[in-house]
Short mmCIF file of N, CA and C in Angstrom, two decimals:
data_model
loop_
_atom_site.label_atom_id
_atom_site.label_comp_id
_atom_site.label_asym_id
_atom_site.label_seq_id
_atom_site.Cartn_x
_atom_site.Cartn_y
_atom_site.Cartn_z
N MET A 1 -7.69 16.65 4.91
CA MET A 1 -6.96 15.40 5.01
C MET A 1 -7.93 14.23 4.87
N ILE A 2 -7.58 13.31 3.99
CA ILE A 2 -8.42 12.14 3.76
C ILE A 2 -8.16 11.11 4.84
N ARG A 3 -9.22 10.59 5.40
CA ARG A 3 -9.12 9.53 6.41
C ARG A 3 -9.40 8.20 5.72
N TYR A 4 -8.55 7.24 6.00
CA TYR A 4 -8.74 5.91 5.43
C TYR A 4 -8.09 4.88 6.34
N ARG A 5 -8.46 3.61 6.11
CA ARG A 5 -7.82 2.49 6.78
C ARG A 5 -7.00 1.73 5.75
N LEU A 6 -5.88 1.23 6.15
CA LEU A 6 -4.98 0.53 5.23
C LEU A 6 -5.57 -0.79 4.75
N PRO A 7 -5.13 -1.24 3.56
CA PRO A 7 -5.56 -2.57 3.10
C PRO A 7 -5.19 -3.62 4.14
N ALA A 8 -6.09 -4.55 4.36
CA ALA A 8 -5.90 -5.54 5.43
C ALA A 8 -5.08 -6.74 4.99
N ASP A 9 -5.04 -7.01 3.69
CA ASP A 9 -4.35 -8.21 3.23
C ASP A 9 -3.80 -8.01 1.82
N ASP A 10 -3.15 -9.03 1.32
CA ASP A 10 -2.52 -8.94 0.00
C ASP A 10 -3.54 -8.73 -1.12
N LEU A 11 -4.71 -9.34 -1.00
CA LEU A 11 -5.72 -9.19 -2.05
C LEU A 11 -6.25 -7.76 -2.11
N GLU A 12 -6.55 -7.18 -0.96
CA GLU A 12 -6.99 -5.78 -0.96
C GLU A 12 -5.91 -4.89 -1.55
N TYR A 13 -4.67 -5.14 -1.18
CA TYR A 13 -3.58 -4.31 -1.70
C TYR A 13 -3.41 -4.51 -3.21
N ALA A 14 -3.58 -5.74 -3.69
CA ALA A 14 -3.45 -6.02 -5.12
C ALA A 14 -4.53 -5.28 -5.91
N VAL A 15 -5.76 -5.28 -5.42
CA VAL A 15 -6.85 -4.57 -6.11
C VAL A 15 -6.56 -3.07 -6.11
N LEU A 16 -6.15 -2.53 -4.98
CA LEU A 16 -5.83 -1.10 -4.91
C LEU A 16 -4.67 -0.76 -5.84
N SER A 17 -3.66 -1.60 -5.90
CA SER A 17 -2.51 -1.37 -6.79
C SER A 17 -2.95 -1.36 -8.25
N LEU A 18 -3.83 -2.27 -8.60
CA LEU A 18 -4.33 -2.32 -9.97
C LEU A 18 -5.13 -1.06 -10.30
N LEU A 19 -5.89 -0.57 -9.33
CA LEU A 19 -6.61 0.68 -9.54
C LEU A 19 -5.65 1.86 -9.74
N TRP A 20 -4.57 1.89 -8.97
CA TRP A 20 -3.57 2.95 -9.17
C TRP A 20 -2.99 2.86 -10.58
N GLN A 21 -2.82 1.65 -11.07
CA GLN A 21 -2.25 1.44 -12.39
C GLN A 21 -3.24 1.81 -13.50
N LEU A 22 -4.49 1.38 -13.37
CA LEU A 22 -5.47 1.53 -14.44
C LEU A 22 -6.27 2.83 -14.36
N GLY A 23 -6.40 3.39 -13.17
CA GLY A 23 -7.21 4.61 -13.02
C GLY A 23 -8.63 4.28 -12.63
N THR A 24 -9.56 4.48 -13.54
CA THR A 24 -10.98 4.25 -13.29
C THR A 24 -11.46 3.04 -14.06
N VAL A 25 -11.98 2.04 -13.34
CA VAL A 25 -12.42 0.79 -13.98
C VAL A 25 -13.62 0.21 -13.25
N SER A 26 -14.24 -0.75 -13.90
CA SER A 26 -15.36 -1.48 -13.30
C SER A 26 -14.84 -2.67 -12.50
N VAL A 27 -15.73 -3.22 -11.68
CA VAL A 27 -15.39 -4.44 -10.95
C VAL A 27 -15.13 -5.56 -11.96
N ARG A 28 -15.88 -5.58 -13.03
CA ARG A 28 -15.70 -6.62 -14.06
C ARG A 28 -14.26 -6.60 -14.59
N MET A 29 -13.74 -5.39 -14.90
CA MET A 29 -12.38 -5.31 -15.42
C MET A 29 -11.36 -5.73 -14.36
N LEU A 30 -11.58 -5.30 -13.11
CA LEU A 30 -10.68 -5.72 -12.03
C LEU A 30 -10.68 -7.24 -11.91
N HIS A 31 -11.86 -7.81 -12.00
CA HIS A 31 -11.97 -9.27 -11.87
C HIS A 31 -11.27 -9.97 -13.04
N GLU A 32 -11.44 -9.46 -14.25
CA GLU A 32 -10.80 -10.07 -15.41
C GLU A 32 -9.28 -10.02 -15.31
N ARG A 33 -8.76 -8.95 -14.74
CA ARG A 33 -7.30 -8.78 -14.65
C ARG A 33 -6.69 -9.46 -13.44
N LEU A 34 -7.47 -9.57 -12.36
CA LEU A 34 -6.90 -10.04 -11.10
C LEU A 34 -7.60 -11.29 -10.55
N GLY A 35 -8.91 -11.28 -10.58
CA GLY A 35 -9.67 -12.38 -9.97
C GLY A 35 -9.68 -13.66 -10.79
N GLU A 36 -10.04 -13.54 -12.06
CA GLU A 36 -10.11 -14.73 -12.92
C GLU A 36 -8.79 -15.48 -13.01
N PRO A 37 -7.67 -14.79 -13.26
CA PRO A 37 -6.41 -15.53 -13.36
C PRO A 37 -6.06 -16.32 -12.09
N ALA A 38 -6.56 -15.85 -10.96
CA ALA A 38 -6.28 -16.54 -9.69
C ALA A 38 -7.37 -17.55 -9.34
N GLY A 39 -8.38 -17.69 -10.22
CA GLY A 39 -9.45 -18.64 -9.98
C GLY A 39 -10.46 -18.19 -8.94
N ARG A 40 -10.53 -16.88 -8.71
CA ARG A 40 -11.48 -16.36 -7.71
C ARG A 40 -12.84 -16.11 -8.36
N ALA A 41 -13.87 -16.18 -7.54
CA ALA A 41 -15.22 -15.86 -7.99
C ALA A 41 -15.37 -14.35 -8.14
N TYR A 42 -16.24 -13.94 -9.05
CA TYR A 42 -16.52 -12.53 -9.26
C TYR A 42 -16.96 -11.87 -7.95
N THR A 43 -17.74 -12.59 -7.16
CA THR A 43 -18.25 -12.02 -5.91
C THR A 43 -17.12 -11.71 -4.93
N THR A 44 -16.03 -12.46 -5.01
CA THR A 44 -14.87 -12.18 -4.15
C THR A 44 -14.27 -10.84 -4.52
N THR A 45 -14.08 -10.61 -5.81
CA THR A 45 -13.54 -9.33 -6.27
C THR A 45 -14.47 -8.19 -5.86
N ALA A 46 -15.77 -8.38 -6.05
CA ALA A 46 -16.74 -7.34 -5.70
C ALA A 46 -16.71 -7.04 -4.20
N LYS A 47 -16.58 -8.06 -3.39
CA LYS A 47 -16.52 -7.88 -1.93
C LYS A 47 -15.27 -7.10 -1.54
N VAL A 48 -14.13 -7.39 -2.16
CA VAL A 48 -12.90 -6.66 -1.87
C VAL A 48 -13.06 -5.19 -2.25
N VAL A 49 -13.66 -4.94 -3.39
CA VAL A 49 -13.90 -3.55 -3.82
C VAL A 49 -14.78 -2.84 -2.80
N ASP A 50 -15.83 -3.50 -2.34
CA ASP A 50 -16.71 -2.90 -1.31
C ASP A 50 -15.93 -2.57 -0.05
N ARG A 51 -15.06 -3.49 0.38
CA ARG A 51 -14.26 -3.25 1.59
C ARG A 51 -13.33 -2.05 1.41
N LEU A 52 -12.70 -1.96 0.25
CA LEU A 52 -11.79 -0.84 0.00
C LEU A 52 -12.55 0.49 -0.02
N ARG A 53 -13.76 0.45 -0.53
CA ARG A 53 -14.60 1.66 -0.53
C ARG A 53 -15.00 2.05 0.89
N GLU A 54 -15.36 1.07 1.70
CA GLU A 54 -15.72 1.33 3.10
C GLU A 54 -14.54 1.90 3.88
N LYS A 55 -13.33 1.51 3.50
CA LYS A 55 -12.12 1.98 4.17
C LYS A 55 -11.69 3.36 3.69
N GLY A 56 -12.38 3.89 2.69
CA GLY A 56 -12.03 5.21 2.17
C GLY A 56 -10.87 5.22 1.19
N LEU A 57 -10.50 4.05 0.68
CA LEU A 57 -9.36 3.95 -0.22
C LEU A 57 -9.74 4.14 -1.69
N ILE A 58 -10.99 3.84 -2.03
CA ILE A 58 -11.44 4.02 -3.40
C ILE A 58 -12.79 4.73 -3.42
N GLU A 59 -13.09 5.30 -4.58
CA GLU A 59 -14.36 6.01 -4.78
C GLU A 59 -15.16 5.31 -5.87
N ARG A 60 -16.47 5.50 -5.80
CA ARG A 60 -17.36 4.90 -6.79
C ARG A 60 -18.21 5.99 -7.42
N ARG A 61 -18.44 5.85 -8.73
CA ARG A 61 -19.39 6.74 -9.39
C ARG A 61 -20.13 5.97 -10.48
N ARG A 62 -21.33 6.42 -10.74
CA ARG A 62 -22.15 5.78 -11.76
C ARG A 62 -21.71 6.28 -13.13
N GLU A 63 -21.56 5.32 -14.04
CA GLU A 63 -21.15 5.66 -15.41
C GLU A 63 -21.72 4.63 -16.36
N ALA A 64 -22.43 5.08 -17.37
CA ALA A 64 -22.99 4.21 -18.41
C ALA A 64 -23.79 3.04 -17.83
N GLY A 65 -24.65 3.34 -16.86
CA GLY A 65 -25.53 2.32 -16.31
C GLY A 65 -24.90 1.40 -15.29
N GLY A 66 -23.66 1.62 -14.94
CA GLY A 66 -23.00 0.79 -13.95
C GLY A 66 -22.10 1.65 -13.09
N PHE A 67 -21.36 1.01 -12.22
CA PHE A 67 -20.44 1.74 -11.36
C PHE A 67 -19.01 1.53 -11.84
N VAL A 68 -18.22 2.58 -11.68
CA VAL A 68 -16.78 2.48 -11.89
C VAL A 68 -16.09 2.97 -10.62
N TYR A 69 -14.88 2.50 -10.44
CA TYR A 69 -14.14 2.77 -9.21
C TYR A 69 -12.78 3.38 -9.55
N SER A 70 -12.33 4.26 -8.68
CA SER A 70 -11.02 4.88 -8.85
C SER A 70 -10.39 5.09 -7.48
N PRO A 71 -9.07 5.22 -7.44
CA PRO A 71 -8.40 5.43 -6.15
C PRO A 71 -8.83 6.75 -5.52
N ALA A 72 -9.00 6.75 -4.22
CA ALA A 72 -9.36 7.96 -3.47
C ALA A 72 -8.16 8.50 -2.71
N VAL A 73 -7.07 7.75 -2.72
CA VAL A 73 -5.86 8.14 -1.98
C VAL A 73 -4.65 7.99 -2.88
N ASP A 74 -3.66 8.79 -2.61
CA ASP A 74 -2.42 8.76 -3.36
C ASP A 74 -1.60 7.53 -2.98
N GLN A 75 -1.01 6.89 -3.97
CA GLN A 75 -0.24 5.68 -3.72
C GLN A 75 0.91 5.94 -2.74
N GLN A 76 1.60 7.05 -2.89
CA GLN A 76 2.73 7.34 -2.00
C GLN A 76 2.27 7.50 -0.55
N ASP A 77 1.12 8.11 -0.33
CA ASP A 77 0.60 8.26 1.03
C ASP A 77 0.32 6.90 1.66
N VAL A 78 -0.29 6.01 0.90
CA VAL A 78 -0.59 4.68 1.42
C VAL A 78 0.70 3.90 1.65
N GLU A 79 1.65 4.02 0.74
CA GLU A 79 2.92 3.30 0.91
C GLU A 79 3.65 3.78 2.17
N ARG A 80 3.64 5.09 2.41
CA ARG A 80 4.28 5.61 3.63
C ARG A 80 3.57 5.09 4.88
N ALA A 81 2.25 5.11 4.86
CA ALA A 81 1.48 4.64 6.01
C ALA A 81 1.71 3.14 6.24
N ARG A 82 1.78 2.37 5.17
CA ARG A 82 2.05 0.93 5.31
C ARG A 82 3.44 0.70 5.88
N ALA A 83 4.41 1.48 5.43
CA ALA A 83 5.78 1.34 5.93
C ALA A 83 5.84 1.68 7.42
N ARG A 84 5.16 2.77 7.82
CA ARG A 84 5.14 3.14 9.24
C ARG A 84 4.49 2.03 10.07
N HIS A 85 3.38 1.50 9.58
CA HIS A 85 2.67 0.43 10.29
C HIS A 85 3.56 -0.81 10.41
N LEU A 86 4.19 -1.19 9.31
CA LEU A 86 5.07 -2.36 9.32
C LEU A 86 6.24 -2.17 10.27
N MET A 87 6.87 -1.00 10.23
CA MET A 87 8.02 -0.75 11.10
C MET A 87 7.60 -0.73 12.57
N THR A 88 6.46 -0.19 12.87
CA THR A 88 5.97 -0.19 14.25
C THR A 88 5.77 -1.62 14.74
N ARG A 89 5.17 -2.45 13.91
CA ARG A 89 4.98 -3.85 14.29
C ARG A 89 6.30 -4.59 14.37
N PHE A 90 7.20 -4.30 13.43
CA PHE A 90 8.49 -4.97 13.37
C PHE A 90 9.39 -4.60 14.54
N LEU A 91 9.44 -3.31 14.87
CA LEU A 91 10.35 -2.85 15.90
C LEU A 91 9.83 -3.10 17.30
N GLY A 92 8.52 -3.15 17.45
CA GLY A 92 7.92 -3.47 18.74
C GLY A 92 8.25 -2.47 19.84
N ALA A 93 8.26 -2.96 21.06
CA ALA A 93 8.41 -2.11 22.25
C ALA A 93 9.84 -1.66 22.48
N ALA A 94 10.81 -2.34 21.87
CA ALA A 94 12.22 -2.00 22.08
C ALA A 94 12.87 -1.67 20.73
N PRO A 95 12.55 -0.52 20.16
CA PRO A 95 13.03 -0.23 18.80
C PRO A 95 14.55 -0.12 18.68
N HIS A 96 15.24 0.35 19.71
CA HIS A 96 16.69 0.53 19.61
C HIS A 96 17.39 -0.82 19.39
N ALA A 97 17.01 -1.82 20.15
CA ALA A 97 17.62 -3.14 20.00
C ALA A 97 17.29 -3.73 18.63
N ALA A 98 16.05 -3.56 18.19
CA ALA A 98 15.65 -4.11 16.89
C ALA A 98 16.40 -3.42 15.75
N VAL A 99 16.56 -2.11 15.83
CA VAL A 99 17.29 -1.37 14.79
C VAL A 99 18.75 -1.80 14.77
N ALA A 100 19.36 -1.96 15.92
CA ALA A 100 20.75 -2.42 15.99
C ALA A 100 20.89 -3.79 15.34
N ALA A 101 19.96 -4.69 15.60
CA ALA A 101 20.00 -6.03 15.01
C ALA A 101 19.80 -5.94 13.49
N LEU A 102 18.93 -5.06 13.06
CA LEU A 102 18.68 -4.86 11.63
C LEU A 102 19.94 -4.34 10.94
N VAL A 103 20.62 -3.37 11.54
CA VAL A 103 21.86 -2.83 10.97
C VAL A 103 22.89 -3.95 10.84
N ASP A 104 23.05 -4.77 11.87
CA ASP A 104 23.99 -5.89 11.81
C ASP A 104 23.63 -6.85 10.68
N ALA A 105 22.36 -7.16 10.55
CA ALA A 105 21.91 -8.09 9.51
C ALA A 105 22.16 -7.52 8.12
N VAL A 106 21.85 -6.25 7.91
CA VAL A 106 22.08 -5.62 6.61
C VAL A 106 23.57 -5.62 6.29
N ASP A 107 24.39 -5.33 7.28
CA ASP A 107 25.85 -5.31 7.08
C ASP A 107 26.35 -6.68 6.65
N GLU A 108 25.81 -7.74 7.24
CA GLU A 108 26.22 -9.09 6.88
C GLU A 108 25.74 -9.48 5.48
N ILE A 109 24.54 -9.05 5.13
CA ILE A 109 23.95 -9.42 3.85
C ILE A 109 24.51 -8.60 2.69
N ASP A 110 24.60 -7.28 2.91
CA ASP A 110 25.00 -6.38 1.81
C ASP A 110 25.60 -5.10 2.38
N PRO A 111 26.90 -5.08 2.60
CA PRO A 111 27.54 -3.89 3.17
C PRO A 111 27.31 -2.62 2.34
N VAL A 112 27.18 -2.76 1.02
CA VAL A 112 26.92 -1.60 0.16
C VAL A 112 25.55 -1.01 0.49
N LEU A 113 24.57 -1.87 0.75
CA LEU A 113 23.25 -1.38 1.14
C LEU A 113 23.33 -0.60 2.44
N LEU A 114 24.15 -1.04 3.35
CA LEU A 114 24.33 -0.33 4.61
C LEU A 114 24.89 1.08 4.34
N GLU A 115 25.81 1.18 3.40
CA GLU A 115 26.35 2.50 3.02
C GLU A 115 25.26 3.35 2.38
N ASP A 116 24.42 2.74 1.55
CA ASP A 116 23.31 3.47 0.93
C ASP A 116 22.35 3.99 1.99
N LEU A 117 22.07 3.16 2.99
CA LEU A 117 21.19 3.57 4.09
C LEU A 117 21.80 4.73 4.87
N GLU A 118 23.11 4.66 5.09
CA GLU A 118 23.80 5.74 5.81
C GLU A 118 23.67 7.06 5.05
N ARG A 119 23.86 7.00 3.73
CA ARG A 119 23.69 8.22 2.91
C ARG A 119 22.25 8.73 2.96
N ALA A 120 21.29 7.81 2.92
CA ALA A 120 19.88 8.21 2.97
C ALA A 120 19.55 8.87 4.30
N ILE A 121 20.12 8.35 5.38
CA ILE A 121 19.89 8.94 6.71
C ILE A 121 20.49 10.33 6.77
N LYS A 122 21.71 10.48 6.26
CA LYS A 122 22.35 11.81 6.25
C LYS A 122 21.55 12.79 5.40
N ALA A 123 21.05 12.34 4.27
CA ALA A 123 20.25 13.22 3.41
C ALA A 123 18.94 13.59 4.09
N LYS A 124 18.34 12.65 4.79
CA LYS A 124 17.08 12.92 5.50
C LYS A 124 17.30 13.96 6.60
N ARG A 125 18.39 13.82 7.31
CA ARG A 125 18.70 14.76 8.39
C ARG A 125 19.03 16.13 7.80
N GLY A 126 19.85 16.16 6.78
CA GLY A 126 20.18 17.39 6.06
C GLY A 126 20.56 18.56 6.94
N PRO A 127 20.91 19.68 6.32
CA PRO A 127 21.24 20.88 7.07
C PRO A 127 20.00 21.43 7.80
N GLY A 128 20.23 21.91 8.99
CA GLY A 128 19.14 22.52 9.75
C GLY A 128 18.18 21.54 10.38
N HIS A 129 18.54 20.27 10.42
CA HIS A 129 17.64 19.26 11.01
C HIS A 129 17.97 19.03 12.47
N GLY A 130 18.85 19.82 13.02
CA GLY A 130 19.19 19.66 14.44
C GLY A 130 20.35 18.74 14.69
N THR A 131 21.15 18.51 13.66
CA THR A 131 22.32 17.63 13.85
C THR A 131 23.56 18.43 14.09
#
């Protein structure tokens, strides 16, 4: 099992997402695609890459006289972990009350979405899940 820490902010997540999209690339390419358009310095992109490597999210290897980086974790694993983290922070110490309020809000905004959620819950529980 790979141990890693989640991206801390939107920029770290954007760099990791670009790596999932592109595969193996240099910091220069990441900077050209993500840093330059946002007006960031090259050193900012390089620092973010270093942080992601320290967190165990990306790997580095030497290639053609320089380093290239690639994802070290599966995107779905990170997305699940981010969702769990977000829901834990969102629901707080009283998850039942928060979930009830969320259901009410979804029902008011989009009743069809509430039906979709109900189907997803039933599918998740499925046969033999103790229901």
